[in-house]
Backbone as JSON Lines, residues from 0, in Angstrom:
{"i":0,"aa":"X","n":[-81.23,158.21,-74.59],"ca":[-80.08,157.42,-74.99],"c":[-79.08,157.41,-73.84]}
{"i":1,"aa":"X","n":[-79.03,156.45,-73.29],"ca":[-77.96,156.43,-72.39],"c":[-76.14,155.93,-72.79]}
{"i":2,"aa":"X","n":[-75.6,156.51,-72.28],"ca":[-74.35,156.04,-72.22],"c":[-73.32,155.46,-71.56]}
{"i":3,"aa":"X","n":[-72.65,154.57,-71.59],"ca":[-71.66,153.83,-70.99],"c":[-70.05,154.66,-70.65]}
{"i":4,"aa":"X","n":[-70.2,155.08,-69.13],"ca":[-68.74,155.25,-69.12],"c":[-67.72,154.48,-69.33]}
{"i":5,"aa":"X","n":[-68.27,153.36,-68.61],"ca":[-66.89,152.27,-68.22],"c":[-67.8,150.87,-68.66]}
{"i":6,"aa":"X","n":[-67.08,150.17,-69.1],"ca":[-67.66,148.71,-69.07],"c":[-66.7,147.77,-68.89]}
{"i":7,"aa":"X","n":[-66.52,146.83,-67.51],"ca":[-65.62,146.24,-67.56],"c":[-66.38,144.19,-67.89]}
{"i":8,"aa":"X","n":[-65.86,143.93,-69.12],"ca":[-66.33,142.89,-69.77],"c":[-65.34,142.42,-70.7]}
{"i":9,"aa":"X","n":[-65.26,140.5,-70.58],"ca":[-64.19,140.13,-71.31],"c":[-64.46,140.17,-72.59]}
{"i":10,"aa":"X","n":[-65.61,140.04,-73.25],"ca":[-65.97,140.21,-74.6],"c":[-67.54,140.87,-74.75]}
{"i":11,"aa":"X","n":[-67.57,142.02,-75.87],"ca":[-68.89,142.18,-76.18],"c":[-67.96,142.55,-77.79]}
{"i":12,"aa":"X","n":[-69.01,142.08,-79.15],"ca":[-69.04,142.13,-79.94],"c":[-70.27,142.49,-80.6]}
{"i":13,"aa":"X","n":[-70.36,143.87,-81.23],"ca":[-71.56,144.05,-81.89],"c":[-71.31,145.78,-82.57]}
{"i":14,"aa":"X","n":[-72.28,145.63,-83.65],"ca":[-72.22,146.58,-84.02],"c":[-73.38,148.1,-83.37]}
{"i":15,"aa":"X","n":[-74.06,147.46,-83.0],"ca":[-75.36,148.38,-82.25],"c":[-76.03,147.84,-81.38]}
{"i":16,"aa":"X","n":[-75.68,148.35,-80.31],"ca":[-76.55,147.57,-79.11],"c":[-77.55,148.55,-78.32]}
{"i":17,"aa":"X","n":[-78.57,148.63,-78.46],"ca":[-79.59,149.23,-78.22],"c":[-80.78,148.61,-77.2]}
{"i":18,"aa":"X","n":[-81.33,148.93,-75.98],"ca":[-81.86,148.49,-74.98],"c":[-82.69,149.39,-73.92]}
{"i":19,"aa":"X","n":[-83.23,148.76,-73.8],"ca":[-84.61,149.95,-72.44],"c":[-83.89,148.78,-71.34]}
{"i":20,"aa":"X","n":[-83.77,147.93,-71.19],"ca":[-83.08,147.29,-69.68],"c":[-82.15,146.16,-70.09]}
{"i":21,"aa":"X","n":[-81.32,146.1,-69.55],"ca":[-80.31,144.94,-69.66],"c":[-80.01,144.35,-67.75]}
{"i":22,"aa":"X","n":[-80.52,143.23,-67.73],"ca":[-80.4,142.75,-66.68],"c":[-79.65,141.09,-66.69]}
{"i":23,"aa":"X","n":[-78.76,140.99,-65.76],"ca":[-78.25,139.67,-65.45],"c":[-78.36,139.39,-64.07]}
{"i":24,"aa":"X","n":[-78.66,138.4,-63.78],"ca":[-78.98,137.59,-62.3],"c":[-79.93,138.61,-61.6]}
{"i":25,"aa":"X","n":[-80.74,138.62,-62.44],"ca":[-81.93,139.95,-61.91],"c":[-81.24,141.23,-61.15]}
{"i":26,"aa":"X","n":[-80.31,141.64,-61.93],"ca":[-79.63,142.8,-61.28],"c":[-79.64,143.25,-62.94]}
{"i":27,"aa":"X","n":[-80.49,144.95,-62.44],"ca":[-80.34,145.69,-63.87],"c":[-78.95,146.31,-63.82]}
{"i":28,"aa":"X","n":[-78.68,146.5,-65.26],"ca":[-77.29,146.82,-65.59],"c":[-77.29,148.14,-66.3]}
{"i":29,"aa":"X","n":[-78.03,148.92,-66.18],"ca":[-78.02,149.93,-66.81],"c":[-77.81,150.99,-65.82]}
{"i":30,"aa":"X","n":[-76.84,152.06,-66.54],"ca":[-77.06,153.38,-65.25],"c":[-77.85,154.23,-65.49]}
{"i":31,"aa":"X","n":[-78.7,153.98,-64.08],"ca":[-79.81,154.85,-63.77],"c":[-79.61,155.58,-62.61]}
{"i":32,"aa":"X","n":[-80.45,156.51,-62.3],"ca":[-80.71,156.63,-60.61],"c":[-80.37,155.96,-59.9]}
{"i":33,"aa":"X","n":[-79.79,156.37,-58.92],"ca":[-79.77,155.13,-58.01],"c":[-78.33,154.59,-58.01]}
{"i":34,"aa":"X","n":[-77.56,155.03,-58.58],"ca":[-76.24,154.54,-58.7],"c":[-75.38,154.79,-57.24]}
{"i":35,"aa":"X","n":[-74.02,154.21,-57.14],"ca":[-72.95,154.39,-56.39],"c":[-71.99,155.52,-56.73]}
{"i":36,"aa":"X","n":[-71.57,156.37,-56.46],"ca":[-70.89,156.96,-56.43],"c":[-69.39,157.32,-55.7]}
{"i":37,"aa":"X","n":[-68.21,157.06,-55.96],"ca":[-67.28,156.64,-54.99],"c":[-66.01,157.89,-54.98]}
{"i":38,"aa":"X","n":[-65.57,158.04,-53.68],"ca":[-64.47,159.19,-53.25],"c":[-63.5,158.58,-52.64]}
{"i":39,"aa":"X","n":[-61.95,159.07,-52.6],"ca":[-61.43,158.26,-52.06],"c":[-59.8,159.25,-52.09]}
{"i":40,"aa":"X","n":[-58.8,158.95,-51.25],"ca":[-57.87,159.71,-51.28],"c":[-57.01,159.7,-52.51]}
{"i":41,"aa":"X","n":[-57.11,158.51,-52.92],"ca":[-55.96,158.56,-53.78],"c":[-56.91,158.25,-55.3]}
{"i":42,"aa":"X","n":[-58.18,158.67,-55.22],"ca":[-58.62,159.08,-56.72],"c":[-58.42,160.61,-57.17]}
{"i":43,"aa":"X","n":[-59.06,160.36,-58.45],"ca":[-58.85,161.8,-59.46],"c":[-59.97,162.4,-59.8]}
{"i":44,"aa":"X","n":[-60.28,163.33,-59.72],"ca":[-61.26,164.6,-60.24],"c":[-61.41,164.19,-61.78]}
{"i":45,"aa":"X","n":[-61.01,163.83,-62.72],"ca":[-61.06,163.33,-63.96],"c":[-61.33,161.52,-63.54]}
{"i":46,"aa":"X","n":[-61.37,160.98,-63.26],"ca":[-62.02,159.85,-63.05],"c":[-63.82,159.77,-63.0]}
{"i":47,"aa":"X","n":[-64.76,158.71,-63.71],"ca":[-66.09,158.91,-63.55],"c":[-66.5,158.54,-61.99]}
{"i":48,"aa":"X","n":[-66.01,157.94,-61.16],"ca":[-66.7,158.21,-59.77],"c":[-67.57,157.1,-59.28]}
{"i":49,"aa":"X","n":[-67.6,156.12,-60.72],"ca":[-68.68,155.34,-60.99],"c":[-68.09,153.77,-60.51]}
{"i":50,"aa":"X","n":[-67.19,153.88,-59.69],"ca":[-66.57,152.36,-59.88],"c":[-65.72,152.38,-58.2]}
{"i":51,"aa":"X","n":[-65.01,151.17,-57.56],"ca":[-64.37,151.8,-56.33],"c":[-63.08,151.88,-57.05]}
{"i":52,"aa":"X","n":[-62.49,151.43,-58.35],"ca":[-61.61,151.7,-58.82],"c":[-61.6,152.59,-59.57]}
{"i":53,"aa":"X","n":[-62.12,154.09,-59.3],"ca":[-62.37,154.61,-60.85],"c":[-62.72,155.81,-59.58]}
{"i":54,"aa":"X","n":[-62.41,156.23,-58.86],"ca":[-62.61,157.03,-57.64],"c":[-62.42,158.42,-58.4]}
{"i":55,"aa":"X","n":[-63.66,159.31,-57.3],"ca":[-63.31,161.12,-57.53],"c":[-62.39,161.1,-56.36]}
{"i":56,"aa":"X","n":[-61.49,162.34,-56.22],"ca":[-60.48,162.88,-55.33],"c":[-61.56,163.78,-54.22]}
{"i":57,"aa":"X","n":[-62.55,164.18,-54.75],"ca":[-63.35,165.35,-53.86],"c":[-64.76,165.04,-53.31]}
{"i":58,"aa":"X","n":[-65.49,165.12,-52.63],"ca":[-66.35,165.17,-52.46],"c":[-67.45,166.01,-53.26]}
{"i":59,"aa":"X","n":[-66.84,167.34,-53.42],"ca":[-67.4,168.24,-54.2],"c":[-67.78,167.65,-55.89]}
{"i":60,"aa":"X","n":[-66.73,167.11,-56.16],"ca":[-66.44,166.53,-57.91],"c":[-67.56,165.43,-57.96]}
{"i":61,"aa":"X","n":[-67.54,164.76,-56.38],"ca":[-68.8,163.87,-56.59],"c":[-70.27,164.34,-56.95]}
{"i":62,"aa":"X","n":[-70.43,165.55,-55.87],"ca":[-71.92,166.19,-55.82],"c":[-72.22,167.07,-57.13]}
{"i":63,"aa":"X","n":[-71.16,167.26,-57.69],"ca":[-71.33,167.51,-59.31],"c":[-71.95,166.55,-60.26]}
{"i":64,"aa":"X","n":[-71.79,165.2,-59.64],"ca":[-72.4,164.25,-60.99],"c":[-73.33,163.42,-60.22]}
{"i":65,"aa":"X","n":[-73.89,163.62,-59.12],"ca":[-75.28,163.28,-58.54],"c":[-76.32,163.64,-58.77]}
{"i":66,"aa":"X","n":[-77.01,162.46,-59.12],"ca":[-78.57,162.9,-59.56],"c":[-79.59,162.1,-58.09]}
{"i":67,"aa":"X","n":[-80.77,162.73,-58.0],"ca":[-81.57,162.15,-56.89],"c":[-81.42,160.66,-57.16]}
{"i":68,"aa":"X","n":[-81.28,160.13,-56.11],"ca":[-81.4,158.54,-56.59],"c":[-80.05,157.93,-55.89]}
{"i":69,"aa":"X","n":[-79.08,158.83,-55.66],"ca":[-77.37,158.4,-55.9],"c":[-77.04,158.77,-54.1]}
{"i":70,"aa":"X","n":[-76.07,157.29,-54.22],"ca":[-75.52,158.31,-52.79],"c":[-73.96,158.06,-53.19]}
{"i":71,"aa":"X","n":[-73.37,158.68,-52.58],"ca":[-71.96,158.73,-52.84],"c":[-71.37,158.5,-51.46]}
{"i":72,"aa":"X","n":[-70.37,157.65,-51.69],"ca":[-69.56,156.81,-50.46],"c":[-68.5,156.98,-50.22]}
{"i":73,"aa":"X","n":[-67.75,157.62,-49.25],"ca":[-66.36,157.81,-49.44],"c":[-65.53,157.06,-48.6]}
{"i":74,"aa":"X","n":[-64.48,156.87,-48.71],"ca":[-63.46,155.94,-48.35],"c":[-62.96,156.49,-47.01]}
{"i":75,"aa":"X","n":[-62.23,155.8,-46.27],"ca":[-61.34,156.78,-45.08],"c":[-60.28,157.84,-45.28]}
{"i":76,"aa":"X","n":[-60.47,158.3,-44.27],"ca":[-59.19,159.6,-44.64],"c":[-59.9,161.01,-44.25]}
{"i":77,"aa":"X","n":[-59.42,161.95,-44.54],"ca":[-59.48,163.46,-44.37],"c":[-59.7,164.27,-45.64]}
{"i":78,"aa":"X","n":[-60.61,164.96,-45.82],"ca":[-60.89,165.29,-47.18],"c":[-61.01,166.97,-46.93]}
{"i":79,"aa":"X","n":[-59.8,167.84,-47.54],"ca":[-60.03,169.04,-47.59],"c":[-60.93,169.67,-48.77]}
{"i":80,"aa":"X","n":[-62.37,170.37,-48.36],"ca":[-63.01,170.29,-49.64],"c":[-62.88,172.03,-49.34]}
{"i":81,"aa":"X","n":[-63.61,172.48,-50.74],"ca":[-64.11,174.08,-50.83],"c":[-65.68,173.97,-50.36]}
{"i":82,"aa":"X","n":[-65.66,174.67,-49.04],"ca":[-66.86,174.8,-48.93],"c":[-67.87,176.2,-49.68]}
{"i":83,"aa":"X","n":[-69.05,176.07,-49.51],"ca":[-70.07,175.34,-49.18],"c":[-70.32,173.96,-49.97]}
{"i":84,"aa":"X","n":[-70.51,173.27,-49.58],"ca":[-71.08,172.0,-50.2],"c":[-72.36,171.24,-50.63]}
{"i":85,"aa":"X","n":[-72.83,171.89,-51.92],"ca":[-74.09,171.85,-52.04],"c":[-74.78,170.46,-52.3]}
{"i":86,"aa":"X","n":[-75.62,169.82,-51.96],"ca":[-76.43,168.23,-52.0],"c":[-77.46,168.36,-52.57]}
{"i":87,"aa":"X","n":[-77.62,167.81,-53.94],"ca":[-78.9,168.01,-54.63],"c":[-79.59,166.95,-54.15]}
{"i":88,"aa":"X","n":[-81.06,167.54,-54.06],"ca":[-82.29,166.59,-53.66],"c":[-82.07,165.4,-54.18]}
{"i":89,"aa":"X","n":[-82.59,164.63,-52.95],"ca":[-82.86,162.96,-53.16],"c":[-81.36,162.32,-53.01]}
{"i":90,"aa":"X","n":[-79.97,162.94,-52.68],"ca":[-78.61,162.41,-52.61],"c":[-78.29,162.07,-51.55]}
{"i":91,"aa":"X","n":[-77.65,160.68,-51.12],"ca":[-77.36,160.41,-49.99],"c":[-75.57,160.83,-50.06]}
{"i":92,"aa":"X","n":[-75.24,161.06,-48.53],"ca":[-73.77,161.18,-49.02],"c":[-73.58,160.01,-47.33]}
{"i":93,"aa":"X","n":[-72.4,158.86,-47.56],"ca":[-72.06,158.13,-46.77],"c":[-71.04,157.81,-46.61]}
{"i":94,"aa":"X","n":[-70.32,158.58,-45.12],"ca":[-68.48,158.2,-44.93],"c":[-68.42,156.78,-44.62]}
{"i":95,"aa":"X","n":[-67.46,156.51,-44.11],"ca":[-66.76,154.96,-43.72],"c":[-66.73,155.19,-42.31]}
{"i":96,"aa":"X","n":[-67.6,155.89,-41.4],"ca":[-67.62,155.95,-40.48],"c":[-66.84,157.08,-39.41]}
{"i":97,"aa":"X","n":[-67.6,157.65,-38.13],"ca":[-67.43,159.36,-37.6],"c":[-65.88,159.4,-37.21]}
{"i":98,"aa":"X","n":[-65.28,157.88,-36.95],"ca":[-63.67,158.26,-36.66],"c":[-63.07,157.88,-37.91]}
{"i":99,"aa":"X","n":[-63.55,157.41,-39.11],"ca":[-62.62,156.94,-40.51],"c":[-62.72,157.82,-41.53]}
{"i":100,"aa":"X","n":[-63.72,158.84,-41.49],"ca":[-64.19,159.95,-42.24],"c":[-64.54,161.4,-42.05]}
{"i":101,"aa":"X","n":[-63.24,162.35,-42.35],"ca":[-63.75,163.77,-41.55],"c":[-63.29,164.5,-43.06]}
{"i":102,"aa":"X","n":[-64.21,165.91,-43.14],"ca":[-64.02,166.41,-43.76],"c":[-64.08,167.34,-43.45]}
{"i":103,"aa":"X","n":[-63.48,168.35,-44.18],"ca":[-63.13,169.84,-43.36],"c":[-62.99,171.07,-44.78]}
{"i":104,"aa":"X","n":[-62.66,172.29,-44.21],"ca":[-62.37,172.75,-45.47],"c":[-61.23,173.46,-45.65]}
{"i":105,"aa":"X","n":[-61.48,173.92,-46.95],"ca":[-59.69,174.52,-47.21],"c":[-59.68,175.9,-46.88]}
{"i":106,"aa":"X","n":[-58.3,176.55,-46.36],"ca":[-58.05,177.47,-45.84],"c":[-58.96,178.58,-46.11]}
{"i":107,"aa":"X","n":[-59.25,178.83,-47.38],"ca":[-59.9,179.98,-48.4],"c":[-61.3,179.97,-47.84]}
{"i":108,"aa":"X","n":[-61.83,178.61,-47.5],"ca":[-63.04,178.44,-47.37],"c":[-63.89,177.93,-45.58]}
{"i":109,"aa":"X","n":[-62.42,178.52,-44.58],"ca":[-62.42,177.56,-43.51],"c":[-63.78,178.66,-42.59]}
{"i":110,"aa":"X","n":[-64.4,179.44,-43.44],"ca":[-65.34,180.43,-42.68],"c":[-66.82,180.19,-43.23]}
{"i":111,"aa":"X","n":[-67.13,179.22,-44.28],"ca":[-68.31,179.16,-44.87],"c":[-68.88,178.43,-44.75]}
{"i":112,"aa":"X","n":[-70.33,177.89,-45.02],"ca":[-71.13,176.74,-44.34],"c":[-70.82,175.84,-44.89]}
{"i":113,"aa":"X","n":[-70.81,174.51,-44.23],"ca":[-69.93,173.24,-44.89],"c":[-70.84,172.74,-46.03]}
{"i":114,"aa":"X","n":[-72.34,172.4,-45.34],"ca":[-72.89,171.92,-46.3],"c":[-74.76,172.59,-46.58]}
{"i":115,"aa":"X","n":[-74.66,173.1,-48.09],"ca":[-76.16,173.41,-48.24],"c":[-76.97,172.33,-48.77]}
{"i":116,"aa":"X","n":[-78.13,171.62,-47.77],"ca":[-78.66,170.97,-47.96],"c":[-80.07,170.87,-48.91]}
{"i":117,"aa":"X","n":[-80.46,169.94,-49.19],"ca":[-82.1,169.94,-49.91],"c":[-82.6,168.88,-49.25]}
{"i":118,"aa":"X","n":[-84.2,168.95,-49.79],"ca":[-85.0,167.62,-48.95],"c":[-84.43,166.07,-49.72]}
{"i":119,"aa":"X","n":[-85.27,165.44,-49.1],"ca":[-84.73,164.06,-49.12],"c":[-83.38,163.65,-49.53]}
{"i":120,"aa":"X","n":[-82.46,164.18,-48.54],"ca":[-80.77,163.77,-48.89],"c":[-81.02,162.99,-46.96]}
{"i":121,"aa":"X","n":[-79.75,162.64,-47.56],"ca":[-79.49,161.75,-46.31],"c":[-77.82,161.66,-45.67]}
{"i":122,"aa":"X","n":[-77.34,161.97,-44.61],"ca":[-75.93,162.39,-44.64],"c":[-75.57,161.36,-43.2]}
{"i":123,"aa":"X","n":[-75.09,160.33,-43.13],"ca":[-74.27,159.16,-42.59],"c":[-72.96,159.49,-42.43]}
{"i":124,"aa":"X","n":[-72.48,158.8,-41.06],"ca":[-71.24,157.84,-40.98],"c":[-69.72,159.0,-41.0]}
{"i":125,"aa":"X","n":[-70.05,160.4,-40.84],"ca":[-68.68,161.08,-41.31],"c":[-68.5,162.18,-40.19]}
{"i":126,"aa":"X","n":[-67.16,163.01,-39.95],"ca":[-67.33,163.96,-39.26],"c":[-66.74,165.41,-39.73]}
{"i":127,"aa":"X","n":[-67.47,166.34,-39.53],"ca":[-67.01,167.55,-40.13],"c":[-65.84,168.91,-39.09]}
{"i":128,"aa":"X","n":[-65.31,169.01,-39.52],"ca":[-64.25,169.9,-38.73],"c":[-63.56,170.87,-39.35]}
{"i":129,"aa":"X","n":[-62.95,171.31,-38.39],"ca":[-62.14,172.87,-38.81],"c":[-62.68,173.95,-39.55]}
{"i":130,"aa":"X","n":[-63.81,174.59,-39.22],"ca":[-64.44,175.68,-39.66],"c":[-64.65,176.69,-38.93]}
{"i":131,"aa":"X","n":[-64.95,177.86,-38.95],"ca":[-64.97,179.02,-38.0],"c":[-66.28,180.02,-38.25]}
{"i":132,"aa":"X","n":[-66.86,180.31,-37.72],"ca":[-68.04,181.2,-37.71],"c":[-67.33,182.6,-37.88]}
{"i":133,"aa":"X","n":[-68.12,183.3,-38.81],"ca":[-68.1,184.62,-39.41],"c":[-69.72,185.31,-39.21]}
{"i":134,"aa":"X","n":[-69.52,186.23,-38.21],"ca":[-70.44,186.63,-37.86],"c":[-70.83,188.1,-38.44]}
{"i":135,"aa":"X","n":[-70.12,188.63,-39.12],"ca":[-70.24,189.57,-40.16],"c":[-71.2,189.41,-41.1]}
{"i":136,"aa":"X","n":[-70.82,187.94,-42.09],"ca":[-71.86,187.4,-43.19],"c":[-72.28,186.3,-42.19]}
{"i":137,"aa":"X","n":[-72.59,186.13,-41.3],"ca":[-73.35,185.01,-40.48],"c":[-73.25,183.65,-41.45]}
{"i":138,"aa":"X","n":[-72.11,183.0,-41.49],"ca":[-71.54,181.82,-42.27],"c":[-70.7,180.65,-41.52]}
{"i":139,"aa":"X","n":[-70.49,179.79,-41.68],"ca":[-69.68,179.04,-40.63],"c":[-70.63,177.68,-40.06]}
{"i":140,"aa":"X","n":[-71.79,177.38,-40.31],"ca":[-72.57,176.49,-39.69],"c":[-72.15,175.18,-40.79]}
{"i":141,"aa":"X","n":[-72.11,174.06,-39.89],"ca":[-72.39,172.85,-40.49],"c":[-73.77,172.55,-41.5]}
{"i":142,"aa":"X","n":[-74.8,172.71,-41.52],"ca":[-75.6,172.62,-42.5],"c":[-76.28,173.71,-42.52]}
{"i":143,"aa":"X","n":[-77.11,173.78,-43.76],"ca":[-77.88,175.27,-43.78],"c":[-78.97,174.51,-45.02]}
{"i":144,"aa":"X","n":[-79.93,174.96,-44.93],"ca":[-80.82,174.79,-46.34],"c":[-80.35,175.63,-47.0]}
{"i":145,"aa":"X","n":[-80.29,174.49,-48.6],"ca":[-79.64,175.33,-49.82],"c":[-81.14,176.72,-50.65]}
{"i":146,"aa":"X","n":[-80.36,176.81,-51.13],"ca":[-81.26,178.32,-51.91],"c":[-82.46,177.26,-52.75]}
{"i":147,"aa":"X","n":[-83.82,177.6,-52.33],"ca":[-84.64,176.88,-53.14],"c":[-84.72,175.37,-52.68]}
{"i":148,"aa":"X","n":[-84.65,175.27,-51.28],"ca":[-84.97,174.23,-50.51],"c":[-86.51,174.04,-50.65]}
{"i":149,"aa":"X","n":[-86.45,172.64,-50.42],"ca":[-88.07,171.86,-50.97],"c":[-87.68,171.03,-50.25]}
{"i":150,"aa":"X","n":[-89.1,169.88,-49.98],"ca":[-89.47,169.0,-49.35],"c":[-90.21,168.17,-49.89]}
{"i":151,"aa":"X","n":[-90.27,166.81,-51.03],"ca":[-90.84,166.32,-51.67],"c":[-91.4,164.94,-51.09]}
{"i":152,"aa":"X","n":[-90.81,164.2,-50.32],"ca":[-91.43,163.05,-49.83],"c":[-90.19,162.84,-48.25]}
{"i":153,"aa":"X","n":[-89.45,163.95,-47.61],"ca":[-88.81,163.51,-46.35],"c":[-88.27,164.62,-46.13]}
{"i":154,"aa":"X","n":[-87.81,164.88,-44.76],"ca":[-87.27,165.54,-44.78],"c":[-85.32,165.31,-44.72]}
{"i":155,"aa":"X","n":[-84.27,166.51,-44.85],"ca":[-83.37,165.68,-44.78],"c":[-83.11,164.91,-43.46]}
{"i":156,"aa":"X","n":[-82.17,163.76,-43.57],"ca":[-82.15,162.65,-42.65],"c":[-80.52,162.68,-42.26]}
{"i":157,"aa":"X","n":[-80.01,162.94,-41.1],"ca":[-78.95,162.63,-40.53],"c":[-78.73,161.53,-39.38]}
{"i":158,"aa":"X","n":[-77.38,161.02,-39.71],"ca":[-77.23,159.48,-39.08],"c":[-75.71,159.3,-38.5]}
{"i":159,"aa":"X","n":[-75.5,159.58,-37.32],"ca":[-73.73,159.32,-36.9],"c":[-72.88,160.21,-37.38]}
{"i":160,"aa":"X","n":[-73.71,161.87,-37.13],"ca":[-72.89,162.68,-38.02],"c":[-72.03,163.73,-36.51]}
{"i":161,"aa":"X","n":[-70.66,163.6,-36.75],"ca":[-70.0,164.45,-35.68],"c":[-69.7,166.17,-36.36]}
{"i":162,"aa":"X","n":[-69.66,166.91,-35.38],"ca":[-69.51,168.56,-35.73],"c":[-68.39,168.6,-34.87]}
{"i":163,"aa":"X","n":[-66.97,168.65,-34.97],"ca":[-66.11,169.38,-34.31],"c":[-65.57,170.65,-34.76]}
{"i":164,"aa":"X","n":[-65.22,171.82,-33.88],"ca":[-65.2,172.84,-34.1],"c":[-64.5,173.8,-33.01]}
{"i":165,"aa":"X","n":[-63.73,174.91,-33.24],"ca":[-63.03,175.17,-31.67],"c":[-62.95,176.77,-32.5]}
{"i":166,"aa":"X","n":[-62.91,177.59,-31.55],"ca":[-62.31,179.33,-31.72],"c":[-61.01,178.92,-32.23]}
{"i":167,"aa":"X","n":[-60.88,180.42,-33.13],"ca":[-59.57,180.59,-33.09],"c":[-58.17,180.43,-32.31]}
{"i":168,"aa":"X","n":[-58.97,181.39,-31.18],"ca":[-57.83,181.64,-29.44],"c":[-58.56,180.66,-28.91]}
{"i":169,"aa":"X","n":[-57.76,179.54,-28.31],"ca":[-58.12,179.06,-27.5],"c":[-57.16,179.3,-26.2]}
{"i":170,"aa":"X","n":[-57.03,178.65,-25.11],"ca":[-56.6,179.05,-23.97],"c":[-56.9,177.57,-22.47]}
{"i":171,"aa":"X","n":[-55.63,177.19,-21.66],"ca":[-55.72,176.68,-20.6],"c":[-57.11,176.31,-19.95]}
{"i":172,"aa":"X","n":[-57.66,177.63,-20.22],"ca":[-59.35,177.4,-19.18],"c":[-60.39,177.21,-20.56]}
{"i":173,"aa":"X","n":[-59.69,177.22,-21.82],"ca":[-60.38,176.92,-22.82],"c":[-60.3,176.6,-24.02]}
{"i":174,"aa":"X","n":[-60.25,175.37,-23.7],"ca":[-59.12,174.65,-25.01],"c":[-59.9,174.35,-26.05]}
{"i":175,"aa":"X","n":[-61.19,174.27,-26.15],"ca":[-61.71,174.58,-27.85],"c":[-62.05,176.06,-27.83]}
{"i":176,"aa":"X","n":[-61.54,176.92,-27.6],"ca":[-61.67,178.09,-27.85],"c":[-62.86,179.21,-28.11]}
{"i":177,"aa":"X","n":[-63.68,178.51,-27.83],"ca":[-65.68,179.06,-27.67],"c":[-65.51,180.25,-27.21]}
{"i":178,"aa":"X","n":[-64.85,181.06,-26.22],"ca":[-65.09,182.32,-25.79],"c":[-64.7,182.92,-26.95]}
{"i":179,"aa":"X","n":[-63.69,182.98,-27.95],"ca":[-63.19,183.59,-29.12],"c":[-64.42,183.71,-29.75]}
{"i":180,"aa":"X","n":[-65.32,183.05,-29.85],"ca":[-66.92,183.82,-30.41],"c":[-66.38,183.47,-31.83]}
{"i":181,"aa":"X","n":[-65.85,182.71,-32.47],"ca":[-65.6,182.47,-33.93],"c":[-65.22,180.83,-34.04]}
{"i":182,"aa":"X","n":[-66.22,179.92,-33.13],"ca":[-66.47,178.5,-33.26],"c":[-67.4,178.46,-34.25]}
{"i":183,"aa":"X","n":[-67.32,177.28,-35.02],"ca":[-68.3,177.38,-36.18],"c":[-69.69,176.6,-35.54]}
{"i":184,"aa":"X","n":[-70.67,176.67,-36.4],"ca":[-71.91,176.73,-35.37],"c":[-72.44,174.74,-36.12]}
{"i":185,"aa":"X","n":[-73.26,174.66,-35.48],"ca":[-73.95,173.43,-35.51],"c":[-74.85,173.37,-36.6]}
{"i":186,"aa":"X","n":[-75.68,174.78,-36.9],"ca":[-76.65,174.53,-37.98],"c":[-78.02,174.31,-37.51]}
């Protein structure tokens, strides 16, 4: 039984509407797999995610309601998330491009791996920054395979993806700060 978050329509009248496909102009209308998923600065964490007007605030809030099939698209801007950032199999995630889309993390979390990946995800168009390597719990890398990584028909696929990253101390003869030994790593 599927359900309708949102339906934006000038009239439907009925008492029970019941269906295995509903299609208009040969475009199915039902949500399945495969959907859009949308992020954006000035959406809400209580919003379904499902619309460009109907935006999540997080990236994270997105990868909560992704199923394989879905990629989720985010808008421009700077997105402070809690890392790690986990991508369930088969999810594409796609910024607005490596200078319109950076994401980074929040203070609490500016030492942990940005993102734990699975097979067939696909990660486009965004750039990741401000993180720091912790070499204690060896944490801090831009991607990592998530716990119970698989490989079902690809492996994951990256496309126009930037890693910026600098030491703590930086210094004159070293202005992203790499000798500080606490640059976050590539993955």
């Amino acid at each position: 039984l599927k359900r309708w978050r949102n339906l934006y329509s000038d009239e439907i009248i009925a008492t029970s509407l019941s269906t295995d496909t509903l299609t208009i102009n040969n475009i199915n209308l039902l949500l399945t797999p495969g959907n859009t998923i949308y992020v954006s600065k000035n959406g809400s964490d209580t919003n379904y995610g499902n619309h460009a007007h109907s935006t999540f605030a997080t990236l994270k809030q997105a990868l909560t309601s992704a199923v394989s099939g879905d990629t989720v698209v985010i808008f421009p801007g700077t997105y402070e998330e809690q890392f790690p950032l986990t991508i369930p199999e088969g999810v594409g995630i796609r910024g607005s491009g490596i200078s319109a889309t950076t994401i980074k993390p929040t203070l609490a979390t500016n030492n942990k791996d940005a993102f734990l990946i699975s097979g067939d995800t696909m990660l486009e168009f965004f750039t990741i920054s401000d993180f720091y390597f912790d070499s204690v719990n060896n944490t801090g890398y831009a991607f990592r395979f998530a716990n119970g990584f698989k490989t079902t028909s690809r492996s994951p696929y990256f496309h126009n993806i930037t890693v910026k990253t600098q030491g703590s101390v930086t210094s004159p003869t070293d202005l992203r700060g790499f000798a500080s030994g606490d640059a976050g790593a590539g993955g």
